[in-house]
Short mmCIF file of C-alpha atoms and ligand atoms in Angstrom, two decimals:
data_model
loop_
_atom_site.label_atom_id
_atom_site.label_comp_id
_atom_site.label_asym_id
_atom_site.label_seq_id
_atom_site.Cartn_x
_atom_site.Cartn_y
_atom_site.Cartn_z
CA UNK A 1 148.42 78.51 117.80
CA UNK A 2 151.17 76.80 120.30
CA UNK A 3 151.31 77.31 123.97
CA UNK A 4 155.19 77.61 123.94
CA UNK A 5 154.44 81.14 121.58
CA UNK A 6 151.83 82.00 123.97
CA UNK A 7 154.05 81.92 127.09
CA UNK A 8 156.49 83.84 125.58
CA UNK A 9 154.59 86.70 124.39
CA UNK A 10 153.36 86.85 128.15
CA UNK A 11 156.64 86.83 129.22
CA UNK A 12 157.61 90.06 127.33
CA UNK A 13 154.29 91.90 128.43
CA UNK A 14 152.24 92.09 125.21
CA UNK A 15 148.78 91.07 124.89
CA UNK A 16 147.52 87.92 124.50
CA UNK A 17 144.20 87.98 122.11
CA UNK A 18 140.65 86.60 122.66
CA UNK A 19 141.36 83.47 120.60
CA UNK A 20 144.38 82.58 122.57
CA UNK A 21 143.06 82.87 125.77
CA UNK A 22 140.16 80.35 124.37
CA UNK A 23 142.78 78.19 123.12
CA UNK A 24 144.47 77.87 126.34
CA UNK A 25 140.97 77.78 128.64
CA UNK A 26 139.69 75.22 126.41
CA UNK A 27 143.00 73.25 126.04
CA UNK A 28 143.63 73.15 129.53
CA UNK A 29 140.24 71.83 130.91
CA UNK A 30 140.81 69.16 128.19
CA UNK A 31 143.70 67.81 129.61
CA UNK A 32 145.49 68.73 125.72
CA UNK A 33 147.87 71.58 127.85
CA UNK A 34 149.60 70.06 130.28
CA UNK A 35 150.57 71.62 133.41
CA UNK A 36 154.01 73.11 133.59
CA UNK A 37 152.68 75.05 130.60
CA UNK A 38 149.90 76.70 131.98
CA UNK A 39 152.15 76.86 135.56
CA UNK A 40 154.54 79.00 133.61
CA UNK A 41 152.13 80.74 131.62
CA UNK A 42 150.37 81.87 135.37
CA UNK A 43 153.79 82.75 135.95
CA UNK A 44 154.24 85.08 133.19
CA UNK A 45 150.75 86.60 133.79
CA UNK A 46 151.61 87.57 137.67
CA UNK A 47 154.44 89.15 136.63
CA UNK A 48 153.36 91.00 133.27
CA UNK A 49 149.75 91.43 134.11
CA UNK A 50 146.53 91.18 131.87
CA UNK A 51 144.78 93.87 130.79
CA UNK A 52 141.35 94.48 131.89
CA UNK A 53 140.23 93.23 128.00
CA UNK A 54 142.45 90.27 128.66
CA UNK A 55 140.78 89.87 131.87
CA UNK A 56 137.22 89.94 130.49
CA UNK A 57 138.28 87.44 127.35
CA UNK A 58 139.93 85.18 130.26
CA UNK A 59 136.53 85.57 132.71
CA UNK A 60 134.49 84.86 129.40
CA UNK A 61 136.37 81.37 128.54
CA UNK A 62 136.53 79.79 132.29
CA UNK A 63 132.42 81.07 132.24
CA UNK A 64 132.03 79.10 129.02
CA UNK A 65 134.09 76.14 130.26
CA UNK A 66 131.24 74.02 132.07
CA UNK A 67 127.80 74.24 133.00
CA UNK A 68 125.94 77.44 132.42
CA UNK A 69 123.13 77.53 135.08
CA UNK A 70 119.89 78.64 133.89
CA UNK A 71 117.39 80.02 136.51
CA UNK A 72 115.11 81.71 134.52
CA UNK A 73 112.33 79.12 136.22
CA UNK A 74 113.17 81.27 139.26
CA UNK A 75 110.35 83.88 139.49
CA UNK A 76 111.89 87.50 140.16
CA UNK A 77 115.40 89.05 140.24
CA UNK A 78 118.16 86.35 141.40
CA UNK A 79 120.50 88.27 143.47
CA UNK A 80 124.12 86.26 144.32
CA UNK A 81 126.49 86.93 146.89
CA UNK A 82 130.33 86.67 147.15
CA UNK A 83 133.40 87.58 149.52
CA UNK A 84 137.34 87.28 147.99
CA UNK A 85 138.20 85.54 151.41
CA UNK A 86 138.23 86.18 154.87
CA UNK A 87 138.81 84.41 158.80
CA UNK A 88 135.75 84.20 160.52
CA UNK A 89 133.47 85.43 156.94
CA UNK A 90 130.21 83.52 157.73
CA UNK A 91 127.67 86.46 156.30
CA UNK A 92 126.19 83.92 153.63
CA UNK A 93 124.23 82.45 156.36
CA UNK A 94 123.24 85.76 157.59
CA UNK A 95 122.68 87.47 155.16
CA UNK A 96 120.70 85.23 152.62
CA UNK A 97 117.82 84.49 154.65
CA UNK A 98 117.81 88.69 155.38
CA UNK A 99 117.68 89.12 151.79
CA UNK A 100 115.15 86.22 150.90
CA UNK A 101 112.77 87.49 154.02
CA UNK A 102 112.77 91.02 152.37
CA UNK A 103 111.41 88.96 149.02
CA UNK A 104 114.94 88.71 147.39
CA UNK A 105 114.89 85.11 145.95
CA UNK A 106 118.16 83.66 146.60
CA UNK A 107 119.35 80.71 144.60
CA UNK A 108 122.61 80.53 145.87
CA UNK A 109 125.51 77.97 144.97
CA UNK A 110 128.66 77.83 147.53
CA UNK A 111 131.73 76.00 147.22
CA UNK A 112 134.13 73.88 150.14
CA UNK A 113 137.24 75.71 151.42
CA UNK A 114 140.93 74.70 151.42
CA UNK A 115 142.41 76.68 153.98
CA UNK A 116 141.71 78.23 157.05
CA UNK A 117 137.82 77.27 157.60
CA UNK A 118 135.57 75.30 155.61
CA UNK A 119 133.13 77.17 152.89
CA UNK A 120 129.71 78.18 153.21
CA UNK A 121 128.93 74.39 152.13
CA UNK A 122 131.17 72.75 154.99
CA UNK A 123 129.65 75.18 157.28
CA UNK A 124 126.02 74.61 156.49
CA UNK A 125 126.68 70.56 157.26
CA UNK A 126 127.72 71.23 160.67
CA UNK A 127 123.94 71.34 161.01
CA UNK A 128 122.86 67.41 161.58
CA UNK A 129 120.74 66.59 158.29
CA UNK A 130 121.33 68.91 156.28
CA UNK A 131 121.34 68.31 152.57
CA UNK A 132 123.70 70.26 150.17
CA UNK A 133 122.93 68.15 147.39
CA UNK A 134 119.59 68.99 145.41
CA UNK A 135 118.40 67.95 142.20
CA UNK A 136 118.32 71.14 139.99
CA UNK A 137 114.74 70.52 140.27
CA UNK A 138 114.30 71.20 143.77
CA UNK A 139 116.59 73.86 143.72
CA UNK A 140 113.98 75.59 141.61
CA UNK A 141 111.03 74.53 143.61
CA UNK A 142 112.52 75.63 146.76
CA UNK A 143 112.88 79.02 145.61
CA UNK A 144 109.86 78.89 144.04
CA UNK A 145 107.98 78.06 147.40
CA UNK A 146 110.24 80.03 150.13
CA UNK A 147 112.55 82.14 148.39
CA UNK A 148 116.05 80.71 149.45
CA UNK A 149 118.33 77.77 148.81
CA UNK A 150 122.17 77.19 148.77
CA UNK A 151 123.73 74.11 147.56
CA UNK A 152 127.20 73.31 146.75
CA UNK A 153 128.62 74.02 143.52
CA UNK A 154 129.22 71.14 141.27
CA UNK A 155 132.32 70.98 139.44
CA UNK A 156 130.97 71.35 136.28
CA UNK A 157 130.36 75.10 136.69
CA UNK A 158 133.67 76.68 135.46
CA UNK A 159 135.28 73.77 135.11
CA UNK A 160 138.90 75.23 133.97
CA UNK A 161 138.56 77.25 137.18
CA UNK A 162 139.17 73.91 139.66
CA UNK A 163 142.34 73.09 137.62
CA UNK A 164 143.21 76.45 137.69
CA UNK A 165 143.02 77.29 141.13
CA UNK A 166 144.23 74.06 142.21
CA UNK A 167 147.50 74.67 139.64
CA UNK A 168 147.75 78.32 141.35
CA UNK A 169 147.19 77.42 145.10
CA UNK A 170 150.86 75.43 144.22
CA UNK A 171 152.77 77.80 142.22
CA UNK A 172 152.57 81.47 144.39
CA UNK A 173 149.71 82.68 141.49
CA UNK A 174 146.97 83.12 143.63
CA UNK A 175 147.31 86.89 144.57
CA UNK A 176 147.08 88.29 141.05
CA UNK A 177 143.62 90.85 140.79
CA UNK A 178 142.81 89.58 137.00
CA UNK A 179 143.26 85.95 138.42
CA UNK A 180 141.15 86.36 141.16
CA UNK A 181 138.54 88.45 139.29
CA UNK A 182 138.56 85.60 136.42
CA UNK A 183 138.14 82.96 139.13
CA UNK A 184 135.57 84.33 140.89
CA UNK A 185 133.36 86.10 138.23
CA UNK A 186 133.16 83.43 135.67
CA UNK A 187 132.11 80.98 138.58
CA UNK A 188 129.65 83.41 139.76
CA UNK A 189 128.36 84.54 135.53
CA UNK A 190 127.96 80.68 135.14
CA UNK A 191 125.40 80.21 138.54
CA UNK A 192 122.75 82.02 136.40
CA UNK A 193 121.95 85.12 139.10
CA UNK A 194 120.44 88.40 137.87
CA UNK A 195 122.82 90.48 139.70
CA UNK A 196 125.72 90.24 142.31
CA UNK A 197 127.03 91.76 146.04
CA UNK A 198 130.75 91.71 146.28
CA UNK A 199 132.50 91.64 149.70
CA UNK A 200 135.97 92.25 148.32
CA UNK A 201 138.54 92.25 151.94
CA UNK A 202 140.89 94.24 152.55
CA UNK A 203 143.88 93.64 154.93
CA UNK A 204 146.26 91.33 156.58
CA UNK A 205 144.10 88.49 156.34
CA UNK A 206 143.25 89.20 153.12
CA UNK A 207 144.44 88.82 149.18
CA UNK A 208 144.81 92.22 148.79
CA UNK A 209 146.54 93.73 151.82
CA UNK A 210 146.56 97.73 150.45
CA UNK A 211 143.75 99.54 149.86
CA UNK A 212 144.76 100.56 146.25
CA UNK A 213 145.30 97.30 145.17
CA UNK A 214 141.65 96.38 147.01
CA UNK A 215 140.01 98.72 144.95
CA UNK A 216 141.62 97.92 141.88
CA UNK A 217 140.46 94.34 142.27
CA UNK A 218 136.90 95.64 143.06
CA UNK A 219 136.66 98.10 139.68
CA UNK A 220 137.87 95.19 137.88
CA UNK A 221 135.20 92.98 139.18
CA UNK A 222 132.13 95.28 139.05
CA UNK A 223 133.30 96.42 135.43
CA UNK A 224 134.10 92.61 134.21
CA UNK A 225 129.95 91.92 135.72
CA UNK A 226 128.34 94.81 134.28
CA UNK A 227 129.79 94.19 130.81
CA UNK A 228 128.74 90.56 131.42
CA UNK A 229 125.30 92.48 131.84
CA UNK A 230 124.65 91.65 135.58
CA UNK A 231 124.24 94.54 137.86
CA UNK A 232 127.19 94.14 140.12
CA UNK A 233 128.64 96.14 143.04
CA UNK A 234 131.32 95.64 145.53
CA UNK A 235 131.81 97.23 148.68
CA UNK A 236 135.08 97.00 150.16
CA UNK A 237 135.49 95.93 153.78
CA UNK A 238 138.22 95.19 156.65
CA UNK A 239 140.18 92.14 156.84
CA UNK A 240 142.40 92.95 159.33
CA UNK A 241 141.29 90.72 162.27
CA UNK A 242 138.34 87.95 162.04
CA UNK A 243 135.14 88.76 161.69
CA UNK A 244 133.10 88.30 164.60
CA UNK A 245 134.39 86.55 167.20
CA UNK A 246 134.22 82.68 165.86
CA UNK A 247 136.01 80.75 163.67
CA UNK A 248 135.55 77.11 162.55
CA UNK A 249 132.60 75.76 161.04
CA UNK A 250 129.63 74.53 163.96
CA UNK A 251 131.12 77.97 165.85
CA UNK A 252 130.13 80.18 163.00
CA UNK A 253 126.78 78.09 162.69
CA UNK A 254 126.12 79.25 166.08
CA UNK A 255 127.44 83.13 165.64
CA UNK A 256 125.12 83.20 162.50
CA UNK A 257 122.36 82.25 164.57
CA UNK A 258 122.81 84.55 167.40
CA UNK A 259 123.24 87.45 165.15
CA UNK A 260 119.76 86.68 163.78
CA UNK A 261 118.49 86.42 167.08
CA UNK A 262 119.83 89.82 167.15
CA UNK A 263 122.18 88.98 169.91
CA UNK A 264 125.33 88.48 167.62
CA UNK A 265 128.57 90.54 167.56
CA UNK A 266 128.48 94.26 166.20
CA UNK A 267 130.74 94.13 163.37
CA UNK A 268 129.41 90.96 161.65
CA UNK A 269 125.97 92.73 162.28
CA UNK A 270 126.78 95.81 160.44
CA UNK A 271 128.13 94.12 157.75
CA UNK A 272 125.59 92.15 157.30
CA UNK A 273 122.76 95.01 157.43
CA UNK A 274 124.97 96.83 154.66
CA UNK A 275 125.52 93.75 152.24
CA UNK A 276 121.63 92.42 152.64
CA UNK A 277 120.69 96.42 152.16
CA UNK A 278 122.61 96.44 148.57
CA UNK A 279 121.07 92.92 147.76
CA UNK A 280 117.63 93.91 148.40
CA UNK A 281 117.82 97.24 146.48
CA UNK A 282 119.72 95.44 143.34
CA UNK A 283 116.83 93.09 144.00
CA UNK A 284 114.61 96.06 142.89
CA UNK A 285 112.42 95.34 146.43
CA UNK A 286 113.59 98.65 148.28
CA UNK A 287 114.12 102.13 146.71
CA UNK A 288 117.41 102.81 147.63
CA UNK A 289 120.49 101.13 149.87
CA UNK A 290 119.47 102.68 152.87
CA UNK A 291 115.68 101.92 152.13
CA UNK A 292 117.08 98.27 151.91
CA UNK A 293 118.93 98.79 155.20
CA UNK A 294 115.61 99.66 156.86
CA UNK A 295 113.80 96.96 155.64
CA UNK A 296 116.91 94.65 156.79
CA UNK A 297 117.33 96.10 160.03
CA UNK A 298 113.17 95.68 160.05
CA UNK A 299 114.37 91.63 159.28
CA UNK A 300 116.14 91.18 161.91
CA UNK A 301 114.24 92.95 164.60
CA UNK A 302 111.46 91.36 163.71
CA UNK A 303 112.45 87.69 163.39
CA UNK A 304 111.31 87.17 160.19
CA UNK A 305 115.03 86.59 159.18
CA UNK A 306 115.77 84.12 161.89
CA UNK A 307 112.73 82.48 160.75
CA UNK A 308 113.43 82.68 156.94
CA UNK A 309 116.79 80.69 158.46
CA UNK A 310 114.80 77.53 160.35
CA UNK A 311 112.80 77.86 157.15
CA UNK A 312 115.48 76.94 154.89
CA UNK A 313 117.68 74.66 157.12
CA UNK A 314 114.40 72.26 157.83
CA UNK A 315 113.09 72.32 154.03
CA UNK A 316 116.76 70.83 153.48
CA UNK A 317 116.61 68.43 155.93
CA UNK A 318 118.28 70.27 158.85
CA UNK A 319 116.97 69.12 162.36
CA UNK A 320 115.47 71.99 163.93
CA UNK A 321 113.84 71.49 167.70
CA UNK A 322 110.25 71.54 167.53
CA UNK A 323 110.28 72.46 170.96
CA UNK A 324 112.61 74.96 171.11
CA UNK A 325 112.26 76.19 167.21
CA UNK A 326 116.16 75.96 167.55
CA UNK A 327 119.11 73.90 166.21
CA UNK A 328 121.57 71.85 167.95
CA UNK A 329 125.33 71.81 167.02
CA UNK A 330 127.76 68.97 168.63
CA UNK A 331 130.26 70.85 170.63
CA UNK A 332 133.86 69.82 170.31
CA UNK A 333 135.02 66.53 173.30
CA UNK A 334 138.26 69.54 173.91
CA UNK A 335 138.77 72.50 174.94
CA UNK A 336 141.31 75.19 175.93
CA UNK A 337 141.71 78.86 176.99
CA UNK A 338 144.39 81.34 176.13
CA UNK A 339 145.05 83.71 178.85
CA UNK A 340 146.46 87.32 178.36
CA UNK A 341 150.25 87.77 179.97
CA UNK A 342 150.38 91.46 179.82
CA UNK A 343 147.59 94.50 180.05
CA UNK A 344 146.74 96.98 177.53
CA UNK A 345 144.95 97.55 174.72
CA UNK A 346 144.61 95.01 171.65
CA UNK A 347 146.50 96.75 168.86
CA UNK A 348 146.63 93.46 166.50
CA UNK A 349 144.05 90.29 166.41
CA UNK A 350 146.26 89.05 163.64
CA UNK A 351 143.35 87.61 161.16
CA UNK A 352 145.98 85.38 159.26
CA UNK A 353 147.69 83.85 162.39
CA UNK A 354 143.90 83.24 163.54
CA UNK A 355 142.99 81.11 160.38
CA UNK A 356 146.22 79.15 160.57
CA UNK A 357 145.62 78.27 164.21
CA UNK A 358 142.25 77.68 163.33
CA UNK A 359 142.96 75.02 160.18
CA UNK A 360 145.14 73.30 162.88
CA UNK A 361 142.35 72.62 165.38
CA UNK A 362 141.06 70.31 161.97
CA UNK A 363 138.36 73.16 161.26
CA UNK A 364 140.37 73.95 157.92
CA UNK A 365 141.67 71.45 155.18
CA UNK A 366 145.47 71.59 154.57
CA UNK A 367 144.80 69.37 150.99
CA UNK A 368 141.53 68.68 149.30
CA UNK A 369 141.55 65.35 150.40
CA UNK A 370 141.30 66.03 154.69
CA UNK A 371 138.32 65.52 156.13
CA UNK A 372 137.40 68.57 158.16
CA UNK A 373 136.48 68.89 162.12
CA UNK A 374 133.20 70.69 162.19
CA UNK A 375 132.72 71.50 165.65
CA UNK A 376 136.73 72.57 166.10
CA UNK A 377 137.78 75.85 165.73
CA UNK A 378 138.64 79.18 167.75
CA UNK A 379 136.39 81.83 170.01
CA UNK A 380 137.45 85.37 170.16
CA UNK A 381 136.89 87.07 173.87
CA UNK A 382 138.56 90.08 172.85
CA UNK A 383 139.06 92.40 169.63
CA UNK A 384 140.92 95.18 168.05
CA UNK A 385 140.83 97.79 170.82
CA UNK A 386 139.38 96.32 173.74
CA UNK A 387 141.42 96.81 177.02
CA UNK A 388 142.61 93.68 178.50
CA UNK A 389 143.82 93.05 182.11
CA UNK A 390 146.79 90.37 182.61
CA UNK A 391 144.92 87.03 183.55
CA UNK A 392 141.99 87.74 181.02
CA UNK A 393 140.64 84.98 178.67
CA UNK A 394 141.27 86.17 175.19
CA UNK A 395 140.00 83.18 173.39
CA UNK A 396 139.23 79.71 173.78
CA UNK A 397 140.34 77.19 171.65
CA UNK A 398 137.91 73.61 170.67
CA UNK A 399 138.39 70.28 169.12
CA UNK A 400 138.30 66.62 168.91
CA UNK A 401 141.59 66.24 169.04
CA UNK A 402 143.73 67.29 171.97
CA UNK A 403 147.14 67.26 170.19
CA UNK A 404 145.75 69.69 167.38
CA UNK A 405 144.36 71.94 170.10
CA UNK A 406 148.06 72.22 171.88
CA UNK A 407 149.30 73.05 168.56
CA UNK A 408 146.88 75.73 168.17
CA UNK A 409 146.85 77.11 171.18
CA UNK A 410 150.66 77.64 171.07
CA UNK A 411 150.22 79.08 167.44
CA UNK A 412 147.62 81.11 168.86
CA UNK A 413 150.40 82.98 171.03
CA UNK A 414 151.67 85.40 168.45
CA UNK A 415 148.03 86.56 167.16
CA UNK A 416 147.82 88.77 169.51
CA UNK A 417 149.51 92.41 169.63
CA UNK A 418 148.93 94.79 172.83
CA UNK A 419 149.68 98.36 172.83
CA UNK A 420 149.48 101.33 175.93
CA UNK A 421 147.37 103.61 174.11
CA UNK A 422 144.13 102.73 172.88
CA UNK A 423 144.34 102.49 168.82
CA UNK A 424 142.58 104.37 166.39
CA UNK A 425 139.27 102.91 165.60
CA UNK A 426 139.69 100.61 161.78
CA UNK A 427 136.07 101.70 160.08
CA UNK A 428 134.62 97.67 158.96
CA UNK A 429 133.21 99.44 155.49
CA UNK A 430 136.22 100.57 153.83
CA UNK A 431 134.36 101.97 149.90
CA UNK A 432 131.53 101.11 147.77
CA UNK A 433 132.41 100.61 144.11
CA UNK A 434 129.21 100.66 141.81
N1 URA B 501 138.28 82.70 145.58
C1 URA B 501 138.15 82.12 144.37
O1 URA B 501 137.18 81.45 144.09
N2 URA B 501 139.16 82.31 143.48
C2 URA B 501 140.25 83.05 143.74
O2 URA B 501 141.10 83.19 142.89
C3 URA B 501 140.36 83.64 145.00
C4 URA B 501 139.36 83.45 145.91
#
């Protein structure tokens, strides 16, 4: 087998077999296939496509390239969460301790970002103290004892997939639905959980900017989890303008807690309720999705979420007030607020311009290597339809850095589209794909 044969058979759309795939998975992670090959065989495979076989062969080899975790230690049904992407996408934080206070044990492993904001991980250390590190040992324990616990994802799980996505993020192969699906699934097959939640976005601000192409992505990934034997569904949602009204890591922090406290904004809410009410019903604790919206909604009204949240963030060494029951964030040494020239109605809170002007403030890495700003980032004061008189704050803009602020704040400009007539209402929950 030779890559050079490989390549072009991709290049003149036939179909690559299982063995080849291996052969390049397992070449590549070695360092044996250097990487203009692979670059060109990406290439070949954006333009000519996989097939959903070649898809599940390619899923199967990253899966099989590292670490396969085994949680069967773990009492119950493991339930894992993931979204393709999004600005302002902190429902990890919400939703897991939902899930793990309805008895859904969550043994959850999250990776950094590169891009606009930080990952779960990044997010989760805006908190002072806390750990993301745990031996696998008190991973176990943890949710053993209270049910939840997210680390960050070593690179040993999938290994082929850092290389990969590192090769891709440089060589326009990222948007490709059987790269994506490979990426994501064979991380998520190797973390060991019984069954999975996909938030697959849709929209500007997303991968997949049609709906078709959204759904294809999501049929591939349910179908490429199910054969894996994992009960997996997806439910497609809107990616048009941020989620919520923060982005940038201590300001999601903070939005995650006040939706908790049940004082949080309406769309993040909603999504939340419907993702935690599909994770506790795969989780075999309610009868049904909307029996496991109930019992979310019952979660969240009740506290027993919010408290499932200190819960977690002290056993892993969070700082959590004992007088308050609470947690502190450092707030940013700058701050600035955009002010709205005209009047009318929001047509466009562009989510894409958002994220750029948000990895600007420092809250987002521009190469692996930048350290990130935790308490910078961008606050939404106005969404998607809300009317907006000239003179109005329309967000606010933080960091520790003034000159990264001005840059924001100018980039900030063009996010925002206003329109005479109020626009049609975009629904947040676009499909479910089971
Ligand atoms: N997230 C991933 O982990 N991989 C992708 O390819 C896209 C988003």
């Amino acid at each position: 087998m030779n890559m050079n044969d490989m390549i072009l058979k991709k290049r003149e759309g036939k179909t690559l077999t299982r063995e080849e795939i291996q052969f390049f998975i397992s070449g590549y992670t070695k360092g044996v296939i250097p990487d203009y090959q692979a670059a060109a065989l990406l290439m070949a495979i954006f333009f000519q496509k996989l097939t959903d076989e070649e898809t599940f062969y390619l899923t199967e080899a990253m899966q099989h390239s590292g670490d396969i975790i085994d949680l069967s230690a773990i009492k119950g049904i493991k339930v894992d969460k993931h979204s393709t992407g999004g600005v302002g996408d902190k429902t990890t934080l919400i939703v897991a301790p939902i899930a793990a206070a309805c008895g859904v044990p969550i043994a959850k492993m999250s990776g950094r970002g590169l891009g606009f904001t930080g990952g779960t991980i990044d997010k989760l250390e805006s908190i002072p103290g806390f750990r993301t590190v745990l031996e696998p040992e008190e991973f176990v324990n943890q949710v053993n004892e209270i049910g939840l616990s997210v680390i960050g994802q070593t690179a040993h799980i999938a290994a082929a997939d850092k290389k990969l996505y590192a090769l891709r993020d440089v060589t326009a192969t990222v948007d490709n639905a059987s790269l994506i699906t490979s990426s994501i699934m064979s991380k998520k097959l190797a973390a060991g959980s019984d069954a999975i939640i996909l938030d697959v976005k849709c929209g500007k601000g997303a991968f997949m900017e049609e709906m078709e192409e959204a759904e294809h992505l999501a049929n591939l990934m349910v179908s490429i989890g199910k054969s894996a034997g994992k009960k997996t569904i997806a439910i497609i949602t809107d990616m048009n303008q941020p989620l919520g009204n923060a982005v940038g890591n201590s300001l999601e922090v903070q939005e995650a807690i006040n939706t908790l406290k049940g004082d949080g904004p309406k769309d993040i809410e909603e999504l939340c309720l419907r993702l935690a009410s599909y994770m506790i019903f795969v989780g075999e604790k309610a009868d049904s999705p909307e029996h496991g919206y109930q019992l979310a909604q019952e979660a969240l009204d009740t506290g027993s979420a919010y408290r499932k949240f200190l819960e977690f963030v002290e056993r892993q060494g969070g700082i959590v007030s004992k007088e308050h029951g609470d947690i502190s964030l450092s707030p940013a040494a700058y701050e600035s607020k955009l002010f709205a020239k005209e009047e009318g109605y929001l047509l466009e809170v562009e989510a894409k311009k958002i994220g750029v002007a948000s990895q600007h403030t420092g809250a987002g890495r521009e190469t692996k290597e930048d350290t990130i700003d935790l308490s910078a980032g961008i606050l939404l004061h106005k969404k998607i339809g809300d009317a907006v008189k000239k003179g109005e704050c329309l967000a606010t803009v933080y960091g520790n850095r003034e000159d990264k602020v001005q840059r924001a704040m100018t980039e900030l400009e063009d996010a925002f589209t206003f329109s005479k007539k109020m626009p049609r209402k975009i629904s947040l929950i676009k499909k479910i794909i089971e």
